[in-house]
Coordinates of C-alpha atoms in Angstrom, one line a residue:
Chain Z
M20 CA -11.3 -13.7 22.2
F21 CA -13.5 -16.6 21.0
K22 CA -11.9 -19.1 23.3
K23 CA -13.9 -21.4 25.5
N24 CA -12.4 -21.3 28.9
A25 CA -14.5 -24.1 30.3
V26 CA -12.5 -26.9 28.7
A27 CA -9.3 -25.1 28.2
A28 CA -7.7 -25.7 31.5
G29 CA -8.2 -29.4 31.6
M30 CA -7.0 -29.8 28.0
A31 CA -3.9 -27.8 28.7
A32 CA -2.9 -30.2 31.5
F33 CA -3.4 -33.2 29.1
A34 CA -1.6 -31.4 26.3
S35 CA 1.6 -30.7 28.3
V36 CA 1.9 -34.5 28.9
A37 CA 1.2 -35.3 25.3
L38 CA 3.7 -32.7 24.1
T39 CA 6.4 -34.0 26.4
A40 CA 5.7 -37.6 25.2
G41 CA 5.7 -36.4 21.6
C42 CA 9.1 -34.8 22.1
A43 CA 10.7 -38.2 22.6
V44 CA 9.7 -39.2 19.1
A45 CA 11.8 -37.6 16.4
D46 CA 9.3 -37.3 13.6
G47 CA 11.3 -34.6 12.0
S48 CA 10.1 -32.1 14.5
K49 CA 13.1 -32.3 16.9
G50 CA 15.7 -29.6 16.8
S51 CA 18.8 -30.7 14.9
D52 CA 22.1 -31.4 16.6
V53 CA 23.8 -28.6 14.8
D54 CA 24.4 -25.4 17.0
I55 CA 23.0 -22.8 14.6
T56 CA 24.1 -20.0 17.0
A57 CA 27.7 -20.9 16.4
M58 CA 27.4 -20.0 12.7
S59 CA 27.6 -16.7 11.0
A60 CA 24.4 -15.6 9.3
E61 CA 25.9 -16.4 6.0
E62 CA 27.0 -19.8 7.1
L63 CA 23.6 -20.5 8.5
A64 CA 21.9 -19.4 5.3
E65 CA 24.0 -21.9 3.3
H66 CA 23.4 -24.6 5.9
L67 CA 19.6 -24.1 5.7
I68 CA 19.6 -24.3 2.0
F69 CA 21.8 -27.3 1.5
E70 CA 21.5 -29.3 4.7
T71 CA 17.9 -29.2 5.9
D72 CA 16.0 -30.9 3.1
S73 CA 14.2 -27.6 2.3
F74 CA 14.1 -28.1 -1.5
R75 CA 12.7 -30.8 -3.8
D76 CA 15.2 -33.1 -5.3
Q77 CA 14.4 -32.5 -8.9
E78 CA 16.4 -32.3 -12.1
M79 CA 16.5 -28.7 -13.5
Q80 CA 15.5 -27.8 -17.0
E81 CA 19.0 -26.5 -17.8
G82 CA 20.4 -29.8 -16.6
G83 CA 21.9 -30.6 -13.2
T84 CA 20.4 -30.8 -9.8
W85 CA 18.6 -28.4 -7.4
R86 CA 22.0 -28.1 -5.6
D87 CA 23.6 -26.9 -8.8
R88 CA 21.0 -24.2 -9.3
M89 CA 21.1 -23.0 -5.7
T90 CA 24.9 -22.9 -5.6
Q91 CA 26.1 -19.4 -6.1
D92 CA 28.8 -18.4 -8.7
E93 CA 31.2 -15.6 -8.0
L94 CA 29.0 -12.9 -9.6
Q95 CA 25.9 -13.9 -7.6
K96 CA 28.0 -13.9 -4.4
A97 CA 29.4 -10.5 -5.1
C98 CA 25.9 -9.1 -5.8
S99 CA 24.2 -10.5 -2.7
M100 CA 24.0 -7.2 -0.8
E101 CA 21.3 -4.7 0.0
G102 CA 21.4 -1.7 -2.3
D103 CA 24.0 -0.8 -4.9
P104 CA 27.5 -2.4 -4.9
D105 CA 30.4 -0.3 -3.7
G106 CA 33.0 0.8 -6.2
E107 CA 35.4 -2.1 -5.7
T108 CA 32.6 -4.6 -6.0
A109 CA 31.2 -2.9 -9.1
G110 CA 34.5 -2.9 -10.8
R111 CA 35.1 -6.6 -10.0
V112 CA 31.7 -7.6 -11.3
V113 CA 32.1 -5.7 -14.5
A114 CA 35.5 -7.3 -15.0
M115 CA 34.1 -10.8 -14.3
A116 CA 31.2 -10.2 -16.7
R117 CA 33.5 -8.9 -19.5
A118 CA 36.0 -11.7 -19.1
S119 CA 33.3 -14.4 -19.7
Y120 CA 31.5 -12.7 -22.6
E121 CA 32.2 -14.1 -26.1
A122 CA 31.2 -11.8 -28.9
P123 CA 29.7 -13.5 -31.9
E124 CA 31.5 -13.0 -35.3
S125 CA 28.6 -11.1 -36.7
I126 CA 25.3 -9.9 -35.3
E127 CA 22.1 -9.6 -37.4
L128 CA 18.6 -8.8 -36.4
G129 CA 16.2 -11.7 -36.5
D130 CA 12.4 -11.6 -36.8
W131 CA 10.8 -8.9 -34.6
R132 CA 7.5 -10.9 -34.5
K133 CA 9.2 -13.9 -32.9
G134 CA 11.1 -11.5 -30.6
A135 CA 7.7 -10.0 -29.5
E136 CA 6.5 -13.4 -28.5
L137 CA 9.7 -14.2 -26.6
A138 CA 9.7 -10.8 -24.8
D139 CA 6.0 -11.3 -23.8
S140 CA 6.4 -14.9 -22.5
G141 CA 7.0 -15.7 -18.9
Y142 CA 7.2 -19.4 -19.5
G143 CA 10.2 -21.4 -18.6
Y144 CA 12.6 -22.6 -15.9
R145 CA 10.0 -22.5 -13.1
Q146 CA 10.5 -25.5 -10.9
G147 CA 8.8 -27.1 -7.9
H148 CA 5.1 -27.8 -7.3
R149 CA 4.6 -27.1 -11.0
T150 CA 7.5 -27.5 -13.4
D151 CA 7.7 -25.8 -16.8
D152 CA 8.1 -28.5 -19.5
H153 CA 10.3 -27.1 -22.2
S154 CA 9.5 -30.0 -24.5
Q155 CA 5.9 -28.7 -24.6
R156 CA 6.5 -25.0 -24.9
E157 CA 9.5 -22.9 -25.7
A158 CA 10.9 -20.9 -22.7
G159 CA 10.5 -17.2 -23.2
G160 CA 12.5 -14.2 -22.2
N161 CA 10.3 -12.8 -19.4
C162 CA 11.2 -9.3 -20.6
Y163 CA 7.7 -7.9 -20.1
N164 CA 7.7 -8.6 -16.4
C165 CA 10.1 -5.7 -15.9
H166 CA 10.2 -3.6 -19.1
V167 CA 7.6 -1.7 -21.1
F168 CA 8.1 -2.4 -24.8
D169 CA 4.7 -1.7 -26.1
P170 CA 1.8 -1.1 -23.7
R171 CA -0.7 -1.9 -26.4
V172 CA 0.2 -5.6 -26.2
S173 CA 0.0 -6.3 -22.4
D174 CA 0.5 -5.0 -18.9
Q175 CA 4.3 -4.5 -18.6
G176 CA 6.5 -4.0 -15.6
T177 CA 8.6 -1.1 -14.4
I178 CA 11.5 -2.8 -12.5
G179 CA 13.7 -2.0 -15.5
P180 CA 13.6 1.0 -17.7
S181 CA 11.0 1.5 -20.4
L182 CA 12.2 0.4 -23.8
Q183 CA 9.6 2.2 -25.9
N184 CA 11.1 3.5 -29.1
Y185 CA 14.4 2.0 -28.1
G186 CA 15.6 1.5 -31.7
A187 CA 14.0 4.6 -33.0
N188 CA 16.2 6.6 -30.7
R189 CA 19.4 4.7 -31.3
G190 CA 19.5 3.4 -34.8
T191 CA 21.0 0.0 -35.9
S192 CA 24.7 0.7 -36.2
E193 CA 27.2 -2.1 -35.6
A194 CA 28.0 -0.5 -32.3
V195 CA 24.4 -0.4 -31.1
L196 CA 23.9 -4.1 -32.2
R197 CA 27.0 -5.2 -30.3
Y198 CA 26.0 -3.2 -27.2
V199 CA 22.5 -4.7 -27.1
H200 CA 23.8 -8.2 -27.6
E201 CA 26.2 -7.7 -24.7
V202 CA 23.5 -6.3 -22.4
I203 CA 21.1 -9.1 -23.1
S204 CA 23.8 -11.8 -22.8
N205 CA 25.3 -10.4 -19.6
P206 CA 24.1 -7.0 -18.5
H207 CA 26.6 -6.9 -15.6
Q208 CA 29.2 -5.7 -18.2
Y209 CA 27.5 -2.3 -18.1
F210 CA 25.2 -2.5 -15.0
P211 CA 27.1 -4.3 -12.2
C212 CA 24.7 -6.2 -9.9
T213 CA 21.7 -5.2 -12.0
Q214 CA 18.5 -7.2 -11.2
M215 CA 18.4 -8.3 -14.9
P216 CA 19.2 -12.0 -15.6
R217 CA 22.2 -13.1 -17.7
F218 CA 20.5 -14.6 -20.7
N219 CA 23.6 -16.1 -22.3
S220 CA 26.7 -16.3 -20.1
D221 CA 29.2 -18.7 -18.6
R222 CA 26.6 -19.4 -15.9
H223 CA 23.2 -19.4 -17.8
Q224 CA 22.1 -20.1 -21.3
L225 CA 18.5 -19.1 -21.0
L226 CA 18.2 -17.8 -24.6
S227 CA 20.0 -19.0 -27.7
D228 CA 21.9 -16.6 -30.0
E229 CA 19.0 -17.0 -32.5
Q230 CA 16.4 -16.1 -29.9
I231 CA 18.4 -13.1 -28.8
S232 CA 18.6 -12.0 -32.4
H233 CA 14.7 -12.0 -32.5
I234 CA 14.4 -10.0 -29.3
M235 CA 17.0 -7.6 -30.7
A236 CA 14.9 -7.2 -33.8
Y237 CA 11.8 -6.4 -31.6
L238 CA 13.9 -3.7 -29.9
L239 CA 15.8 -2.3 -32.9
D240 CA 14.0 -3.1 -36.2
P241 CA 12.4 0.1 -37.6
E242 CA 9.3 -2.0 -38.5
S243 CA 8.9 -3.2 -35.0
P244 CA 5.9 -1.8 -33.0
V245 CA 8.4 -0.9 -30.3
N246 CA 9.8 1.8 -32.6
N247 CA 6.4 3.1 -33.8
Q248 CA 4.8 4.6 -30.7
Chain H
M17 CA -23.1 -18.6 18.4
F18 CA -19.7 -18.1 16.9
K19 CA -21.2 -16.0 14.2
K20 CA -22.8 -13.6 16.6
A21 CA -19.5 -13.0 18.3
L22 CA -17.8 -12.5 15.0
L23 CA -20.3 -9.8 13.9
A24 CA -20.4 -8.1 17.2
L25 CA -16.7 -7.8 17.7
P26 CA -15.7 -5.5 14.9
V27 CA -18.6 -3.1 15.9
A28 CA -17.4 -3.0 19.4
M29 CA -13.9 -2.4 18.3
A30 CA -14.8 0.3 15.8
V31 CA -16.5 2.5 18.4
G32 CA -13.5 2.3 20.7
A33 CA -10.7 4.9 20.8
A34 CA -8.0 4.8 18.2
A35 CA -6.4 1.4 18.5
Q36 CA -3.0 1.0 20.0
A37 CA -0.4 -1.5 19.1
G38 CA -1.5 -4.2 21.5
E39 CA -5.2 -3.9 20.7
W40 CA -7.3 -6.1 18.5
Q41 CA -8.7 -4.3 15.5
D42 CA -11.0 -5.2 12.6
P43 CA -8.8 -5.9 9.6
N44 CA -10.7 -3.4 7.5
D45 CA -10.0 -0.6 10.0
V46 CA -6.4 -1.6 10.0
L47 CA -6.3 -1.3 6.2
Q48 CA -8.2 2.0 6.2
N49 CA -5.6 3.5 8.6
L50 CA -2.7 2.3 6.4
L51 CA -4.4 3.9 3.4
Q52 CA -5.0 7.2 5.1
N53 CA -1.4 7.3 6.5
N54 CA 0.1 6.5 3.1
P55 CA -1.8 8.4 0.5
D56 CA 1.1 8.1 -2.0
S57 CA 1.8 4.4 -1.7
A58 CA 1.0 2.9 -5.1
Y59 CA 1.2 -0.5 -3.6
L60 CA -1.4 0.1 -0.9
H61 CA -3.7 1.9 -3.2
Q62 CA -3.4 -0.3 -6.3
S63 CA -6.8 -1.9 -6.3
E64 CA -9.8 0.2 -5.6
M65 CA -11.9 -2.9 -6.1
N66 CA -10.1 -4.9 -3.4
I67 CA -10.3 -2.0 -1.0
M68 CA -14.0 -1.7 -1.6
M69 CA -14.5 -5.5 -1.1
M70 CA -12.5 -5.5 2.2
P71 CA -15.5 -5.3 4.6
D72 CA -16.9 -8.4 2.8
N73 CA -13.5 -10.1 2.5
P74 CA -14.3 -13.8 1.5
A75 CA -11.5 -14.9 3.9
L76 CA -13.8 -13.9 6.8
W77 CA -15.9 -16.9 6.0
L78 CA -13.1 -19.3 7.0
I79 CA -13.0 -18.0 10.5
D80 CA -16.1 -19.8 11.7
E81 CA -15.0 -23.1 10.1
G82 CA -11.5 -22.7 11.6
E83 CA -13.0 -22.1 15.0
E84 CA -15.1 -25.2 14.8
L85 CA -12.0 -27.2 13.8
F86 CA -9.9 -25.8 16.6
Y87 CA -12.3 -26.8 19.3
A88 CA -13.5 -30.1 17.8
E89 CA -12.2 -33.3 19.3
R90 CA -10.4 -34.8 16.2
G91 CA -7.8 -37.1 15.0
P92 CA -6.8 -40.6 16.2
N93 CA -6.3 -39.2 19.8
N94 CA -9.8 -37.5 19.7
V95 CA -8.6 -34.2 21.3
S96 CA -9.1 -30.5 20.3
L97 CA -6.2 -28.1 19.6
E98 CA -6.8 -26.3 22.9
G99 CA -3.7 -27.9 24.2
C100 CA -1.6 -26.4 21.4
D101 CA 0.9 -23.7 22.6
F102 CA 1.6 -21.1 19.9
G103 CA 3.9 -19.3 22.3
K104 CA 1.5 -17.6 24.7
G105 CA 0.4 -20.8 26.5
P106 CA -1.8 -23.7 25.6
G107 CA -4.9 -22.5 23.7
E108 CA -4.0 -18.9 24.1
L109 CA -4.5 -17.4 20.6
E110 CA -4.9 -13.7 21.2
G111 CA -1.7 -12.0 19.8
A112 CA 0.0 -15.3 19.2
Y113 CA 0.2 -15.1 15.4
V114 CA 2.1 -11.8 15.3
E115 CA 4.7 -13.2 17.8
L116 CA 5.9 -16.0 15.5
P117 CA 8.2 -17.5 14.5
R118 CA 9.7 -18.3 17.9
Y119 CA 11.8 -20.8 19.7
F120 CA 9.9 -23.7 21.4
E121 CA 11.4 -25.6 24.3
D122 CA 9.5 -28.7 23.6
T123 CA 10.9 -29.1 20.1
G124 CA 14.2 -27.3 20.7
K125 CA 13.9 -25.2 17.6
V126 CA 12.4 -22.1 16.0
M127 CA 9.1 -22.8 14.4
D128 CA 6.9 -20.6 12.2
F129 CA 3.1 -20.7 12.5
E130 CA 2.3 -23.4 10.0
M131 CA 5.1 -25.6 11.3
R132 CA 3.8 -25.2 14.8
L133 CA 0.2 -25.9 13.8
V134 CA 1.2 -29.1 12.0
H135 CA 3.3 -30.1 14.9
C136 CA 0.3 -29.9 17.2
M137 CA -2.0 -31.7 14.8
K138 CA 0.5 -34.6 14.7
E139 CA 1.6 -34.7 18.3
L140 CA -1.7 -33.8 20.1
Q141 CA -4.3 -35.1 17.7
G142 CA -2.3 -37.9 16.3
F143 CA -2.6 -37.1 12.6
T144 CA 0.2 -38.3 10.3
S145 CA 1.8 -36.5 7.4
D146 CA -0.5 -38.5 5.0
D147 CA -3.8 -37.6 6.6
P148 CA -5.6 -35.0 4.5
A149 CA -6.0 -32.8 7.6
V150 CA -2.3 -32.2 7.5
A151 CA -1.3 -33.0 3.9
R152 CA -3.6 -30.5 2.3
R153 CA -2.0 -27.1 2.9
H154 CA -3.7 -24.9 0.4
G155 CA -7.2 -23.8 -0.6
N156 CA -10.3 -22.6 1.3
G157 CA -11.3 -26.2 1.8
S158 CA -8.2 -27.3 3.7
D159 CA -8.2 -27.6 7.4
I160 CA -4.9 -25.9 7.6
M161 CA -6.1 -22.7 5.9
Q162 CA -9.3 -22.6 7.9
L163 CA -7.4 -23.0 11.2
T164 CA -4.8 -20.5 10.1
T165 CA -7.4 -17.9 9.3
Y166 CA -9.2 -18.4 12.6
I167 CA -6.0 -18.2 14.7
A168 CA -4.4 -15.3 12.7
H169 CA -7.6 -13.3 13.1
Q170 CA -7.1 -13.2 16.9
S171 CA -4.1 -11.0 16.2
S172 CA -5.6 -8.6 13.8
G173 CA -4.5 -5.0 14.3
M174 CA -1.8 -6.0 16.7
A175 CA 1.8 -5.1 15.9
W176 CA 4.2 -7.7 14.4
N177 CA 6.5 -8.6 17.3
P178 CA 8.4 -11.8 16.7
P179 CA 10.6 -12.5 19.7
L180 CA 14.4 -12.3 19.3
D181 CA 15.4 -13.0 22.9
H182 CA 16.5 -16.6 22.2
P183 CA 19.8 -16.8 20.4
E184 CA 18.2 -19.2 17.8
E185 CA 15.5 -16.7 17.1
Q186 CA 18.1 -14.1 16.3
A187 CA 20.1 -16.5 14.3
M188 CA 17.1 -17.6 12.1
R189 CA 16.1 -13.9 11.6
D190 CA 19.6 -13.0 10.6
A191 CA 19.9 -16.0 8.2
G192 CA 16.5 -15.0 6.8
E193 CA 18.0 -11.5 6.0
V194 CA 20.9 -13.2 4.2
L195 CA 18.5 -15.4 2.2
F196 CA 16.4 -12.3 1.3
F197 CA 19.4 -10.7 -0.5
R198 CA 21.0 -14.0 -1.7
R199 CA 21.2 -13.9 -5.5
G200 CA 20.7 -17.3 -7.0
G201 CA 18.7 -19.6 -9.2
A202 CA 18.5 -19.7 -13.0
M203 CA 17.9 -16.0 -13.3
D204 CA 20.1 -14.5 -10.5
F205 CA 17.1 -13.1 -8.6
N206 CA 16.9 -12.4 -4.9
C207 CA 13.8 -11.2 -3.0
A208 CA 15.1 -7.6 -3.2
S209 CA 14.8 -7.9 -7.1
C210 CA 11.1 -7.2 -6.6
H211 CA 11.0 -5.8 -3.0
G212 CA 13.9 -3.3 -3.0
D213 CA 12.0 -0.3 -4.2
S214 CA 8.6 1.3 -3.7
G215 CA 6.1 1.7 -6.5
K216 CA 7.7 -0.7 -9.0
Q217 CA 5.6 -3.1 -11.0
I218 CA 5.9 -6.7 -12.2
R219 CA 3.5 -6.5 -15.1
A220 CA 0.4 -5.0 -13.6
S221 CA 1.2 -5.8 -9.9
V222 CA 2.6 -3.0 -7.8
L223 CA 5.2 -4.5 -5.5
P224 CA 5.7 -3.8 -1.7
E225 CA 9.0 -2.4 -0.5
M226 CA 10.5 -4.4 2.3
R227 CA 12.0 -1.4 4.1
N228 CA 8.7 0.5 4.0
G229 CA 7.0 -0.8 7.2
Q230 CA 3.5 0.2 6.3
E231 CA 3.7 -1.4 2.9
W232 CA 5.5 -4.4 4.2
T233 CA 2.9 -5.1 7.0
K234 CA 0.2 -5.5 4.4
A235 CA 2.6 -7.6 2.2
V236 CA 3.2 -10.1 5.0
S237 CA -0.3 -10.1 6.2
W238 CA -1.3 -13.6 5.2
P239 CA -3.7 -15.4 5.4
A240 CA -5.3 -13.3 2.7
H241 CA -8.0 -13.9 0.2
R242 CA -6.2 -13.7 -3.2
A243 CA -8.7 -12.4 -5.6
G244 CA -6.8 -13.8 -8.6
H245 CA -6.8 -17.3 -7.1
D246 CA -10.2 -17.1 -5.5
N247 CA -8.7 -18.8 -2.4
V248 CA -7.3 -17.8 0.9
R249 CA -3.5 -18.2 0.9
S250 CA -0.8 -18.4 3.6
Q251 CA 2.7 -16.9 4.1
N252 CA 4.1 -20.2 3.1
H253 CA 2.1 -20.2 -0.1
R254 CA 3.5 -16.7 -0.9
I255 CA 7.1 -17.9 -0.3
R256 CA 6.5 -21.0 -2.5
G257 CA 5.1 -18.7 -5.3
C258 CA 7.9 -16.2 -5.1
V259 CA 10.7 -18.9 -5.1
W260 CA 9.0 -20.5 -8.1
Q261 CA 8.8 -17.2 -10.0
M262 CA 12.4 -16.5 -9.0
R263 CA 13.5 -19.7 -10.7
H264 CA 15.2 -21.0 -7.6
A265 CA 14.6 -24.7 -6.7
G266 CA 11.2 -25.9 -5.6
I267 CA 10.8 -25.2 -1.8
K268 CA 9.1 -27.7 0.5
A269 CA 6.6 -27.0 3.2
D270 CA 7.6 -27.1 6.9
T271 CA 11.2 -26.5 6.2
P272 CA 13.7 -24.2 7.9
V273 CA 14.3 -22.0 4.9
N274 CA 10.6 -21.0 5.1
T275 CA 11.0 -20.4 8.9
A276 CA 14.1 -18.2 8.4
L277 CA 12.5 -16.1 5.7
I278 CA 9.3 -15.6 7.7
S279 CA 11.5 -14.7 10.8
F280 CA 13.1 -12.0 8.8
W281 CA 10.0 -10.7 7.0
N282 CA 7.8 -10.5 10.1
D283 CA 10.7 -8.7 11.9
A284 CA 10.8 -6.3 8.9
A285 CA 7.2 -5.4 9.7
R286 CA 7.9 -5.0 13.4
G287 CA 5.7 -2.5 15.2
E288 CA 3.2 -2.2 12.3
P289 CA -0.3 -3.5 12.7
A290 CA -1.2 -6.8 11.0
V291 CA -4.2 -7.0 8.6
L292 CA -5.6 -10.4 9.4
P293 CA -7.1 -11.7 7.3
D294 CA -6.2 -9.5 4.3
L295 CA -7.4 -9.3 0.8
K296 CA -4.9 -9.2 -2.1
R297 CA -5.0 -9.0 -5.8

């Protein structure tokens, strides 16, 4: 379209020589010795992640290496499909999630103001070209990316259900408190293969019990703006 | 001279008959067609401001700079990039961008666009990884983004058509699909966490659905001027940003995980016209 034919032909002849010569030098651009066509797609995906130097060798905020973070646990493996899980998978995932959940002795609501800050913060656990420094700033819950709590505060996402008036509609009985704690800690107990992260499970401890109590207060406390809309 | 050609071309194309899959089309015309065909797509229609700005897309300004860089004799070997084969033959750029990634005999592997461009800058022009021409991957001022925008523009309006004839092309595309759905990282996300449904939002951003071809072709149409960044960004920059937000590990440039993901996502847009360059929020 914009090409200049005058010089192109001569350059092409030169280039093919240069490319052939270049091929003899490895320089990281040579194909690997591994026959990728002999692998299943799943095997190749694992090979690409772990054997091709595709990720930065960094220590993760939660401890451990990039390999630890990228290695799947059983629940992640079970949920790596397109669409919803079949009945067998869903049952297995619920069972896994329930088996690993430890209910606290008692659950009390924390400070809804602190919960609002945590729900509306997307800071934390990002790693790579820029890395979130948890010693400088507390990691948040990221809730607002996917849930509407209170549209007066910020633009809030719709990947998960709206939580407006969540507590106003449900009250603060012991059963409701236990349920909400279970869902935030490991939502797969009720929603197998949900897109929602496990915030406090055998795999991840993204939020402490105290932080969860604040977010629960934001959701359930009658004084919280979530319940006054 | 370049500029005159640039301005004349869209006019010539606009007066032609309705563009077919193989035909070059002005990126704004491609977008207008997508909008008209999909009046209910919240993703495509989300920013009236950006749609209005599209004819004056700031990314268009990188095309001239990229063209000059492409034909300039540069690097330690003092040669232009006209000897670079993006899959259609040395220096053949028309339609090349929408037919990547592909398997290259000379390197014996599947390469995505940026990987191939960097390969040529090193092997033909003699740049090393530390030279700013190659090391700087992001931003309007980088050679890579100027070259990317110029070369990609030669495929505007053409249908995504990454080849799958070579067994390694099929293998990388299939591995990319597995990676797309692979739950992992600190928050258990996969790509489908955000791109599995139509019309969902992360905060204010309406997200494209991967299985919706007319949303997805715009989604993968990088380079694009990203209004929020005030810079032109690449497919690789989008992957890096997504992986970072997903709380997976930090992904490196020029690596096979990028290539596999791009192989899959360009295949997912197969048959749909590319918007090159695009403008995004």
